[in-house]
mmCIF file of C-alpha atoms in Angstrom:
data_model
loop_
_atom_site.group_PDB
_atom_site.id
_atom_site.type_symbol
_atom_site.label_atom_id
_atom_site.label_comp_id
_atom_site.label_asym_id
_atom_site.label_seq_id
_atom_site.Cartn_x
_atom_site.Cartn_y
_atom_site.Cartn_z
ATOM 1 C CA UNK A 464 -12.493 -26.135 -4.977
ATOM 2 C CA UNK A 465 -11.540 -26.173 -1.094
ATOM 3 C CA UNK A 466 -8.080 -24.476 -1.700
ATOM 4 C CA UNK A 467 -9.963 -21.727 -3.911
ATOM 5 C CA UNK A 468 -12.747 -21.244 -1.058
ATOM 6 C CA UNK A 469 -9.993 -20.785 1.378
ATOM 7 C CA UNK A 470 -8.097 -18.478 -0.489
ATOM 8 C CA UNK A 471 -11.076 -16.477 -1.339
ATOM 9 C CA UNK A 472 -11.901 -16.344 2.296
ATOM 10 C CA UNK A 473 -8.180 -15.079 3.181
ATOM 11 C CA UNK A 474 -8.794 -12.220 0.486
ATOM 12 C CA UNK A 475 -11.815 -11.069 2.311
ATOM 13 C CA UNK A 476 -10.073 -11.204 5.591
ATOM 14 C CA UNK A 477 -7.318 -9.192 4.230
ATOM 15 C CA UNK A 478 -9.411 -6.763 2.281
ATOM 16 C CA UNK A 479 -12.556 -6.451 4.338
ATOM 17 C CA UNK A 480 -11.019 -4.982 7.461
ATOM 18 C CA UNK A 481 -8.974 -2.639 5.458
ATOM 19 C CA UNK A 482 -11.706 -1.363 3.393
ATOM 20 C CA UNK A 483 -13.619 -0.484 6.660
ATOM 21 C CA UNK A 484 -10.720 1.208 8.217
ATOM 22 C CA UNK A 485 -10.080 3.221 5.300
ATOM 23 C CA UNK A 486 -13.844 4.211 4.990
ATOM 24 C CA UNK A 487 -13.767 5.594 8.465
ATOM 25 C CA UNK A 488 -10.370 6.986 8.299
ATOM 26 C CA UNK A 489 -9.429 7.742 4.823
ATOM 27 C CA UNK A 490 -6.266 9.560 5.379
ATOM 28 C CA UNK A 491 -3.912 6.969 4.490
ATOM 29 C CA UNK A 492 -5.253 7.071 1.025
ATOM 30 C CA UNK A 493 -5.782 10.848 0.348
ATOM 31 C CA UNK A 494 -3.467 13.327 -0.956
ATOM 32 C CA UNK A 495 -2.207 16.496 0.445
ATOM 33 C CA UNK A 496 -5.447 18.320 -0.704
ATOM 34 C CA UNK A 497 -7.596 15.527 1.464
ATOM 35 C CA UNK A 498 -9.042 13.971 -1.834
ATOM 36 C CA UNK A 499 -8.488 10.454 -2.513
ATOM 37 C CA UNK A 500 -5.188 9.846 -4.191
ATOM 38 C CA UNK A 501 -5.775 7.587 -7.240
ATOM 39 C CA UNK A 502 -1.973 6.459 -7.460
ATOM 40 C CA UNK A 503 -2.063 5.661 -3.627
ATOM 41 C CA UNK A 504 -5.340 3.670 -3.792
ATOM 42 C CA UNK A 505 -4.001 1.564 -6.930
ATOM 43 C CA UNK A 506 -0.741 0.993 -5.428
ATOM 44 C CA UNK A 507 -2.318 -0.086 -2.212
ATOM 45 C CA UNK A 508 -4.933 -2.331 -3.921
ATOM 46 C CA UNK A 509 -1.776 -4.220 -5.708
ATOM 47 C CA UNK A 510 -0.049 -4.694 -2.557
ATOM 48 C CA UNK A 511 -2.822 -6.252 -0.945
ATOM 49 C CA UNK A 512 -3.377 -8.721 -3.823
ATOM 50 C CA UNK A 513 0.326 -9.663 -4.030
ATOM 51 C CA UNK A 514 0.299 -10.154 -0.277
ATOM 52 C CA UNK A 515 -2.731 -12.142 -0.541
ATOM 53 C CA UNK A 516 -1.382 -14.357 -3.226
ATOM 54 C CA UNK A 517 1.823 -15.157 -0.994
ATOM 55 C CA UNK A 518 -0.068 -16.085 2.091
ATOM 56 C CA UNK A 519 -2.426 -18.263 0.065
ATOM 57 C CA UNK A 520 0.545 -20.018 -1.598
ATOM 58 C CA UNK A 521 2.462 -20.436 1.599
ATOM 59 C CA UNK A 522 -0.853 -21.887 3.155
ATOM 60 C CA UNK A 523 -1.421 -24.258 0.495
ATOM 61 C CA UNK A 524 2.373 -25.250 0.158
ATOM 62 C CA UNK A 525 2.586 -26.129 3.672
ATOM 63 C CA UNK A 526 -0.623 -28.141 3.712
ATOM 64 C CA UNK A 527 -1.856 -29.635 0.605
ATOM 65 C CA UNK A 528 1.336 -28.894 -1.380
ATOM 66 C CA UNK A 529 3.638 -31.182 0.433
ATOM 67 C CA UNK A 530 5.701 -28.993 2.405
ATOM 68 C CA UNK A 531 8.782 -26.781 1.679
ATOM 69 C CA UNK A 532 9.986 -28.917 -1.143
ATOM 70 C CA UNK A 533 6.753 -27.418 -3.339
ATOM 71 C CA UNK A 534 8.362 -24.024 -3.329
ATOM 72 C CA UNK A 535 11.655 -25.225 -5.126
ATOM 73 C CA UNK A 536 12.625 -25.685 -8.636
ATOM 74 C CA UNK A 537 12.476 -23.327 -11.872
ATOM 75 C CA UNK A 538 8.817 -24.121 -12.267
ATOM 76 C CA UNK A 539 7.598 -23.653 -8.653
ATOM 77 C CA UNK A 540 4.758 -21.606 -7.545
ATOM 78 C CA UNK A 541 6.767 -18.514 -7.299
ATOM 79 C CA UNK A 542 8.726 -18.761 -10.886
ATOM 80 C CA UNK A 543 7.095 -15.914 -12.266
ATOM 81 C CA UNK A 544 7.195 -13.290 -9.290
ATOM 82 C CA UNK A 545 10.102 -11.574 -10.930
ATOM 83 C CA UNK A 546 9.185 -11.558 -14.396
ATOM 84 C CA UNK A 547 5.600 -10.796 -14.266
ATOM 85 C CA UNK A 548 4.268 -9.611 -10.801
ATOM 86 C CA UNK A 549 7.017 -7.423 -9.587
ATOM 87 C CA UNK A 550 6.913 -5.296 -13.109
ATOM 88 C CA UNK A 551 3.150 -5.340 -12.672
ATOM 89 C CA UNK A 552 3.406 -3.793 -9.148
ATOM 90 C CA UNK A 553 6.211 -1.573 -10.310
ATOM 91 C CA UNK A 554 4.339 0.771 -12.680
ATOM 92 C CA UNK A 555 1.575 1.854 -10.142
ATOM 93 C CA UNK A 556 4.469 2.392 -7.466
ATOM 94 C CA UNK A 557 6.553 4.363 -9.723
ATOM 95 C CA UNK A 558 3.419 6.544 -10.580
ATOM 96 C CA UNK A 559 2.611 7.001 -6.803
ATOM 97 C CA UNK A 560 6.095 8.192 -6.039
ATOM 98 C CA UNK A 561 6.552 10.359 -9.170
ATOM 99 C CA UNK A 562 3.118 11.909 -8.961
ATOM 100 C CA UNK A 563 3.638 12.866 -5.424
ATOM 101 C CA UNK A 564 7.083 14.429 -6.253
ATOM 102 C CA UNK A 565 5.516 16.385 -9.079
ATOM 103 C CA UNK A 566 2.441 17.639 -7.518
ATOM 104 C CA UNK A 567 4.282 18.944 -4.606
ATOM 105 C CA UNK A 568 7.144 20.777 -6.449
ATOM 106 C CA UNK A 569 4.327 22.389 -8.552
ATOM 107 C CA UNK A 570 2.395 23.422 -5.910
ATOM 108 C CA UNK A 571 5.417 24.956 -4.190
ATOM 109 C CA UNK A 572 6.381 26.894 -7.464
ATOM 110 C CA UNK A 573 2.784 27.895 -7.818
ATOM 111 C CA UNK A 574 2.366 26.139 -11.006
ATOM 112 C CA UNK A 575 -0.491 23.951 -9.865
ATOM 113 C CA UNK A 576 -3.636 24.859 -7.762
ATOM 114 C CA UNK A 577 -4.655 22.207 -4.897
ATOM 115 C CA UNK A 578 -7.184 23.718 -2.857
ATOM 116 C CA UNK A 579 -8.284 21.699 0.045
ATOM 117 C CA UNK A 580 -11.408 19.170 -0.499
ATOM 118 C CA UNK A 581 -14.530 20.241 0.932
ATOM 119 C CA UNK A 582 -15.576 18.102 4.062
ATOM 120 C CA UNK A 583 -18.327 15.313 3.813
ATOM 121 C CA UNK A 584 -21.037 14.980 6.508
ATOM 122 C CA UNK A 585 -19.974 11.265 7.174
ATOM 123 C CA UNK A 586 -15.956 11.960 7.436
ATOM 124 C CA UNK A 587 -15.596 9.541 4.456
ATOM 125 C CA UNK A 588 -14.475 10.268 1.087
ATOM 126 C CA UNK A 589 -16.604 9.488 -2.099
ATOM 127 C CA UNK A 590 -14.820 6.763 -4.316
ATOM 128 C CA UNK A 591 -15.892 8.908 -7.282
ATOM 129 C CA UNK A 592 -12.655 11.106 -6.477
ATOM 130 C CA UNK A 593 -10.373 8.285 -7.618
ATOM 131 C CA UNK A 594 -11.608 9.077 -11.338
ATOM 132 C CA UNK A 595 -12.256 12.722 -10.964
ATOM 133 C CA UNK A 596 -10.405 16.118 -10.890
ATOM 134 C CA UNK A 597 -10.107 18.640 -8.281
ATOM 135 C CA UNK A 598 -13.203 19.997 -9.656
ATOM 136 C CA UNK A 599 -15.470 16.909 -9.436
ATOM 137 C CA UNK A 600 -15.711 16.354 -12.947
ATOM 138 C CA UNK A 601 -14.370 12.809 -14.342
ATOM 139 C CA UNK A 602 -10.838 12.858 -15.672
ATOM 140 C CA UNK A 603 -10.541 10.441 -18.620
ATOM 141 C CA UNK A 604 -6.808 9.715 -17.554
ATOM 142 C CA UNK A 605 -7.742 8.826 -14.328
ATOM 143 C CA UNK A 606 -10.716 6.662 -15.368
ATOM 144 C CA UNK A 607 -8.652 4.530 -17.783
ATOM 145 C CA UNK A 608 -5.968 4.188 -15.094
ATOM 146 C CA UNK A 609 -8.423 2.741 -12.616
ATOM 147 C CA UNK A 610 -10.496 0.926 -14.824
ATOM 148 C CA UNK A 611 -7.523 -1.005 -16.644
ATOM 149 C CA UNK A 612 -5.885 -1.617 -13.236
ATOM 150 C CA UNK A 613 -8.858 -3.157 -11.908
ATOM 151 C CA UNK A 614 -9.513 -5.381 -14.938
ATOM 152 C CA UNK A 615 -5.990 -6.593 -14.435
ATOM 153 C CA UNK A 616 -6.462 -7.222 -11.011
ATOM 154 C CA UNK A 617 -9.600 -9.183 -11.681
ATOM 155 C CA UNK A 618 -7.527 -11.190 -14.132
ATOM 156 C CA UNK A 619 -5.046 -12.240 -11.520
ATOM 157 C CA UNK A 620 -7.586 -13.140 -8.827
ATOM 158 C CA UNK A 621 -9.736 -15.268 -11.157
ATOM 159 C CA UNK A 622 -6.705 -16.980 -12.771
ATOM 160 C CA UNK A 623 -5.454 -17.885 -9.380
ATOM 161 C CA UNK A 624 -8.872 -18.975 -7.905
ATOM 162 C CA UNK A 625 -9.039 -21.234 -10.957
ATOM 163 C CA UNK A 626 -6.089 -23.378 -9.841
ATOM 164 C CA UNK A 627 -4.492 -22.470 -6.615
ATOM 165 C CA UNK A 628 -2.112 -25.533 -6.881
ATOM 166 C CA UNK A 629 -0.027 -24.079 -9.904
ATOM 167 C CA UNK A 630 1.106 -21.007 -7.859
ATOM 168 C CA UNK A 631 1.072 -17.564 -9.156
ATOM 169 C CA UNK A 632 -0.933 -17.367 -12.319
ATOM 170 C CA UNK A 633 1.386 -17.866 -15.271
ATOM 171 C CA UNK A 634 0.261 -14.529 -17.186
ATOM 172 C CA UNK A 635 1.807 -13.269 -20.374
ATOM 173 C CA UNK A 636 4.966 -11.136 -19.553
ATOM 174 C CA UNK A 637 3.286 -8.440 -21.220
ATOM 175 C CA UNK A 638 0.614 -7.835 -19.084
ATOM 176 C CA UNK A 639 2.452 -5.362 -17.080
ATOM 177 C CA UNK A 640 1.746 -2.742 -19.873
ATOM 178 C CA UNK A 641 -1.958 -2.871 -18.505
ATOM 179 C CA UNK A 642 -0.646 -1.184 -15.342
ATOM 180 C CA UNK A 643 2.727 0.249 -16.903
ATOM 181 C CA UNK A 644 1.156 2.505 -19.633
ATOM 182 C CA UNK A 645 -1.757 3.662 -17.749
ATOM 183 C CA UNK A 646 0.561 4.695 -14.781
ATOM 184 C CA UNK A 647 2.820 6.596 -17.374
ATOM 185 C CA UNK A 648 -0.306 8.449 -18.823
ATOM 186 C CA UNK A 649 -1.446 9.316 -15.323
ATOM 187 C CA UNK A 650 1.931 10.659 -14.598
ATOM 188 C CA UNK A 651 2.204 12.582 -17.708
ATOM 189 C CA UNK A 652 -1.322 14.066 -17.006
ATOM 190 C CA UNK A 653 -0.124 15.387 -13.571
ATOM 191 C CA UNK A 654 2.911 17.060 -15.204
ATOM 192 C CA UNK A 655 0.916 18.823 -17.901
ATOM 193 C CA UNK A 656 -1.963 19.710 -16.098
ATOM 194 C CA UNK A 657 -2.346 23.429 -16.440
ATOM 195 C CA UNK A 658 -2.666 25.722 -13.221
ATOM 196 C CA UNK A 659 -6.222 26.332 -14.102
ATOM 197 C CA UNK A 660 -8.492 28.062 -11.149
ATOM 198 C CA UNK A 661 -10.397 25.375 -9.138
ATOM 199 C CA UNK A 662 -13.878 25.925 -7.617
ATOM 200 C CA UNK A 663 -14.623 23.912 -4.555
ATOM 201 C CA UNK A 664 -17.702 25.511 -3.198
ATOM 202 C CA UNK A 665 -19.935 28.232 -3.926
ATOM 203 C CA UNK A 666 -22.570 30.070 -1.622
ATOM 204 C CA UNK A 667 -25.120 33.120 -1.663
ATOM 205 C CA UNK A 668 -26.034 35.216 1.036
ATOM 206 C CA UNK A 669 -28.445 37.813 0.107
ATOM 207 C CA UNK A 670 -27.213 39.299 -3.260
ATOM 208 C CA UNK A 671 -23.473 38.514 -2.452
ATOM 209 C CA UNK A 672 -21.727 35.417 -4.041
ATOM 210 C CA UNK A 673 -18.750 33.822 -2.354
ATOM 211 C CA UNK A 674 -16.720 31.485 -4.271
ATOM 212 C CA UNK A 675 -14.181 29.208 -2.674
ATOM 213 C CA UNK A 676 -11.239 27.232 -4.277
ATOM 214 C CA UNK A 677 -7.799 27.589 -5.711
ATOM 215 C CA UNK A 678 -5.508 29.388 -8.087
ATOM 216 C CA UNK A 679 -7.264 32.616 -7.629
ATOM 217 C CA UNK A 680 -4.219 34.560 -8.169
ATOM 218 C CA UNK A 681 -4.171 38.015 -9.876
ATOM 219 C CA UNK A 682 -2.753 38.340 -13.299
ATOM 220 C CA UNK A 683 0.603 40.103 -13.805
ATOM 221 C CA UNK A 684 -0.857 43.343 -14.041
ATOM 222 C CA UNK A 685 -2.659 43.123 -10.662
ATOM 223 C CA UNK A 686 -6.272 42.478 -11.823
ATOM 224 C CA UNK A 687 -8.246 40.093 -9.633
ATOM 225 C CA UNK A 688 -9.859 37.306 -11.081
ATOM 226 C CA UNK A 689 -13.116 37.567 -13.057
ATOM 227 C CA UNK A 690 -16.320 35.647 -11.807
ATOM 228 C CA UNK A 691 -18.667 34.920 -14.450
ATOM 229 C CA UNK A 692 -22.141 33.711 -13.495
ATOM 230 C CA UNK A 693 -24.622 32.386 -16.361
ATOM 231 C CA UNK A 694 -22.378 34.174 -18.870
ATOM 232 C CA UNK A 695 -22.372 37.566 -17.114
ATOM 233 C CA UNK A 696 -18.850 38.885 -16.143
ATOM 234 C CA UNK A 697 -18.808 40.343 -12.684
ATOM 235 C CA UNK A 698 -16.064 41.993 -10.856
ATOM 236 C CA UNK A 699 -14.751 39.869 -7.886
ATOM 237 C CA UNK A 700 -13.064 40.721 -4.614
ATOM 238 C CA UNK A 701 -10.765 38.339 -2.997
ATOM 239 C CA UNK A 702 -10.572 37.742 0.523
ATOM 240 C CA UNK A 703 -6.964 38.411 1.987
ATOM 241 C CA UNK A 704 -7.260 35.915 4.281
ATOM 242 C CA UNK A 705 -9.179 32.816 2.620
ATOM 243 C CA UNK A 706 -8.512 33.717 -0.772
ATOM 244 C CA UNK A 707 -12.111 33.349 -1.582
ATOM 245 C CA UNK A 708 -13.870 35.686 -4.145
ATOM 246 C CA UNK A 709 -17.022 37.545 -3.294
ATOM 247 C CA UNK A 710 -19.069 39.640 -5.999
ATOM 248 C CA UNK A 711 -22.576 41.120 -6.087
ATOM 249 C CA UNK A 712 -25.175 39.251 -8.008
ATOM 250 C CA UNK A 713 -27.567 41.072 -10.450
ATOM 251 C CA UNK A 714 -31.076 41.002 -9.470
ATOM 252 C CA UNK A 715 -32.131 38.733 -12.094
ATOM 253 C CA UNK A 716 -29.822 35.994 -10.843
ATOM 254 C CA UNK A 717 -31.489 33.046 -9.437
ATOM 255 C CA UNK A 718 -30.400 29.513 -8.791
ATOM 256 C CA UNK A 719 -29.447 27.195 -10.227
ATOM 257 C CA UNK A 720 -26.345 29.249 -11.428
ATOM 258 C CA UNK A 721 -23.295 28.470 -13.497
ATOM 259 C CA UNK A 722 -20.224 29.927 -12.001
ATOM 260 C CA UNK A 723 -17.055 30.089 -13.688
ATOM 261 C CA UNK A 724 -13.683 31.913 -12.523
ATOM 262 C CA UNK A 725 -11.378 33.051 -14.941
ATOM 263 C CA UNK A 726 -7.675 33.830 -13.449
ATOM 264 C CA UNK A 727 -4.382 34.632 -15.692
ATOM 265 C CA UNK A 728 -6.375 34.015 -18.662
ATOM 266 C CA UNK A 729 -7.375 30.534 -17.468
ATOM 267 C CA UNK A 730 -10.870 29.427 -16.920
ATOM 268 C CA UNK A 731 -12.148 26.946 -14.231
ATOM 269 C CA UNK A 732 -14.353 24.040 -14.840
ATOM 270 C CA UNK A 733 -17.874 25.215 -14.617
ATOM 271 C CA UNK A 734 -19.667 25.052 -11.108
ATOM 272 C CA UNK A 735 -23.328 24.487 -10.553
ATOM 273 C CA UNK A 736 -24.767 26.154 -7.653
ATOM 274 C CA UNK A 737 -28.130 24.741 -7.091
ATOM 275 C CA UNK A 738 -29.136 26.923 -4.096
ATOM 276 C CA UNK A 739 -29.589 26.021 -0.305
ATOM 277 C CA UNK A 740 -30.735 22.709 0.664
ATOM 278 C CA UNK A 741 -34.368 22.401 1.674
ATOM 279 C CA UNK A 742 -35.409 21.015 5.190
ATOM 280 C CA UNK A 743 -36.174 17.351 5.270
ATOM 281 C CA UNK A 744 -39.837 18.215 6.074
ATOM 282 C CA UNK A 745 -40.262 21.060 3.307
ATOM 283 C CA UNK A 746 -38.689 18.927 0.724
ATOM 284 C CA UNK A 747 -40.672 15.825 1.348
ATOM 285 C CA UNK A 748 -43.861 17.864 1.298
#
C-alpha cells in the first residue's frame, strides 16, 4: 500500500505541473492550425506514463527492492519493456510523425484546408478539440483513438499500482493493438479527409454576413464559393486579403442562422450563427 501511494504521488508530481503548464501555454500540444493535436497529446501522455513507471520502479528497487540486483534477471521488473511497452508506445508515435508529415504535404499541395483556430478568451484550448474536427464537430475516428488510448492507460496505471513490487505490469502482448489499431485508423483518416471548406467563424453587420475559415477556393471555372443560409443560396464575394466570404442577407434572415459554404462541389459542415452575445446585465435580466 505504501509503495502504491508513493507511486501515485510521483505520478501527480509529474503530471500535475505539466497539465498546468499546458493549460496556460498549450502551444506544445497544438498543431500548425493552433488547435490541440490529438496525436501529440496521446504520444505525450504515453511518454509521461512510461517515464513515471521507470522512475517509480527505480525508487522502489533502490529502497524496498533491495538494490541494483533487483533489476537483473530474465523475470526482472523491466523484462516486458521491449515486448509490450515499447510497441505500446510505438503506435502513437508513428501516428504523430506520419500525421504531421501527411497534413503538411496536403496543406502545401492544396488538397487540405487547415484554417487557423479562433482564439479563446482564456488563451487555453478546449479539450474537446482532441475529439473534434476543424469545424468543431465530433470526429468518430479521433474519439475512438482518444477513448481506447485512455482506457489502455488506465489498465497500465491500475495494474501497476496493484503491485508495484512486481515491476512493469505483465499485460498481454496483444494489448499493443489497443493503441496501434486506433493510431492506424487515425492516420488513414488524415490521409483520406477530403479538402472540404471549413467554417471557423461567422459574423453579421447590418445586412452583411461575413464567413471566415479555409478552403474557400474558386472552382476550375473561376466561380467563387457559394454561401447557403438556411437553405437559401447566396452569392459571395471573397476578400482577396483574408480569404473571408461576404454576402448580403435577405431581409427575412434572422438569427439563429445555419451557414454552409460550397466550394469546388464540396460542402462544409453546417455552422450555426446564434447572433451577437448579449451583455451580462441584459442577459441576466
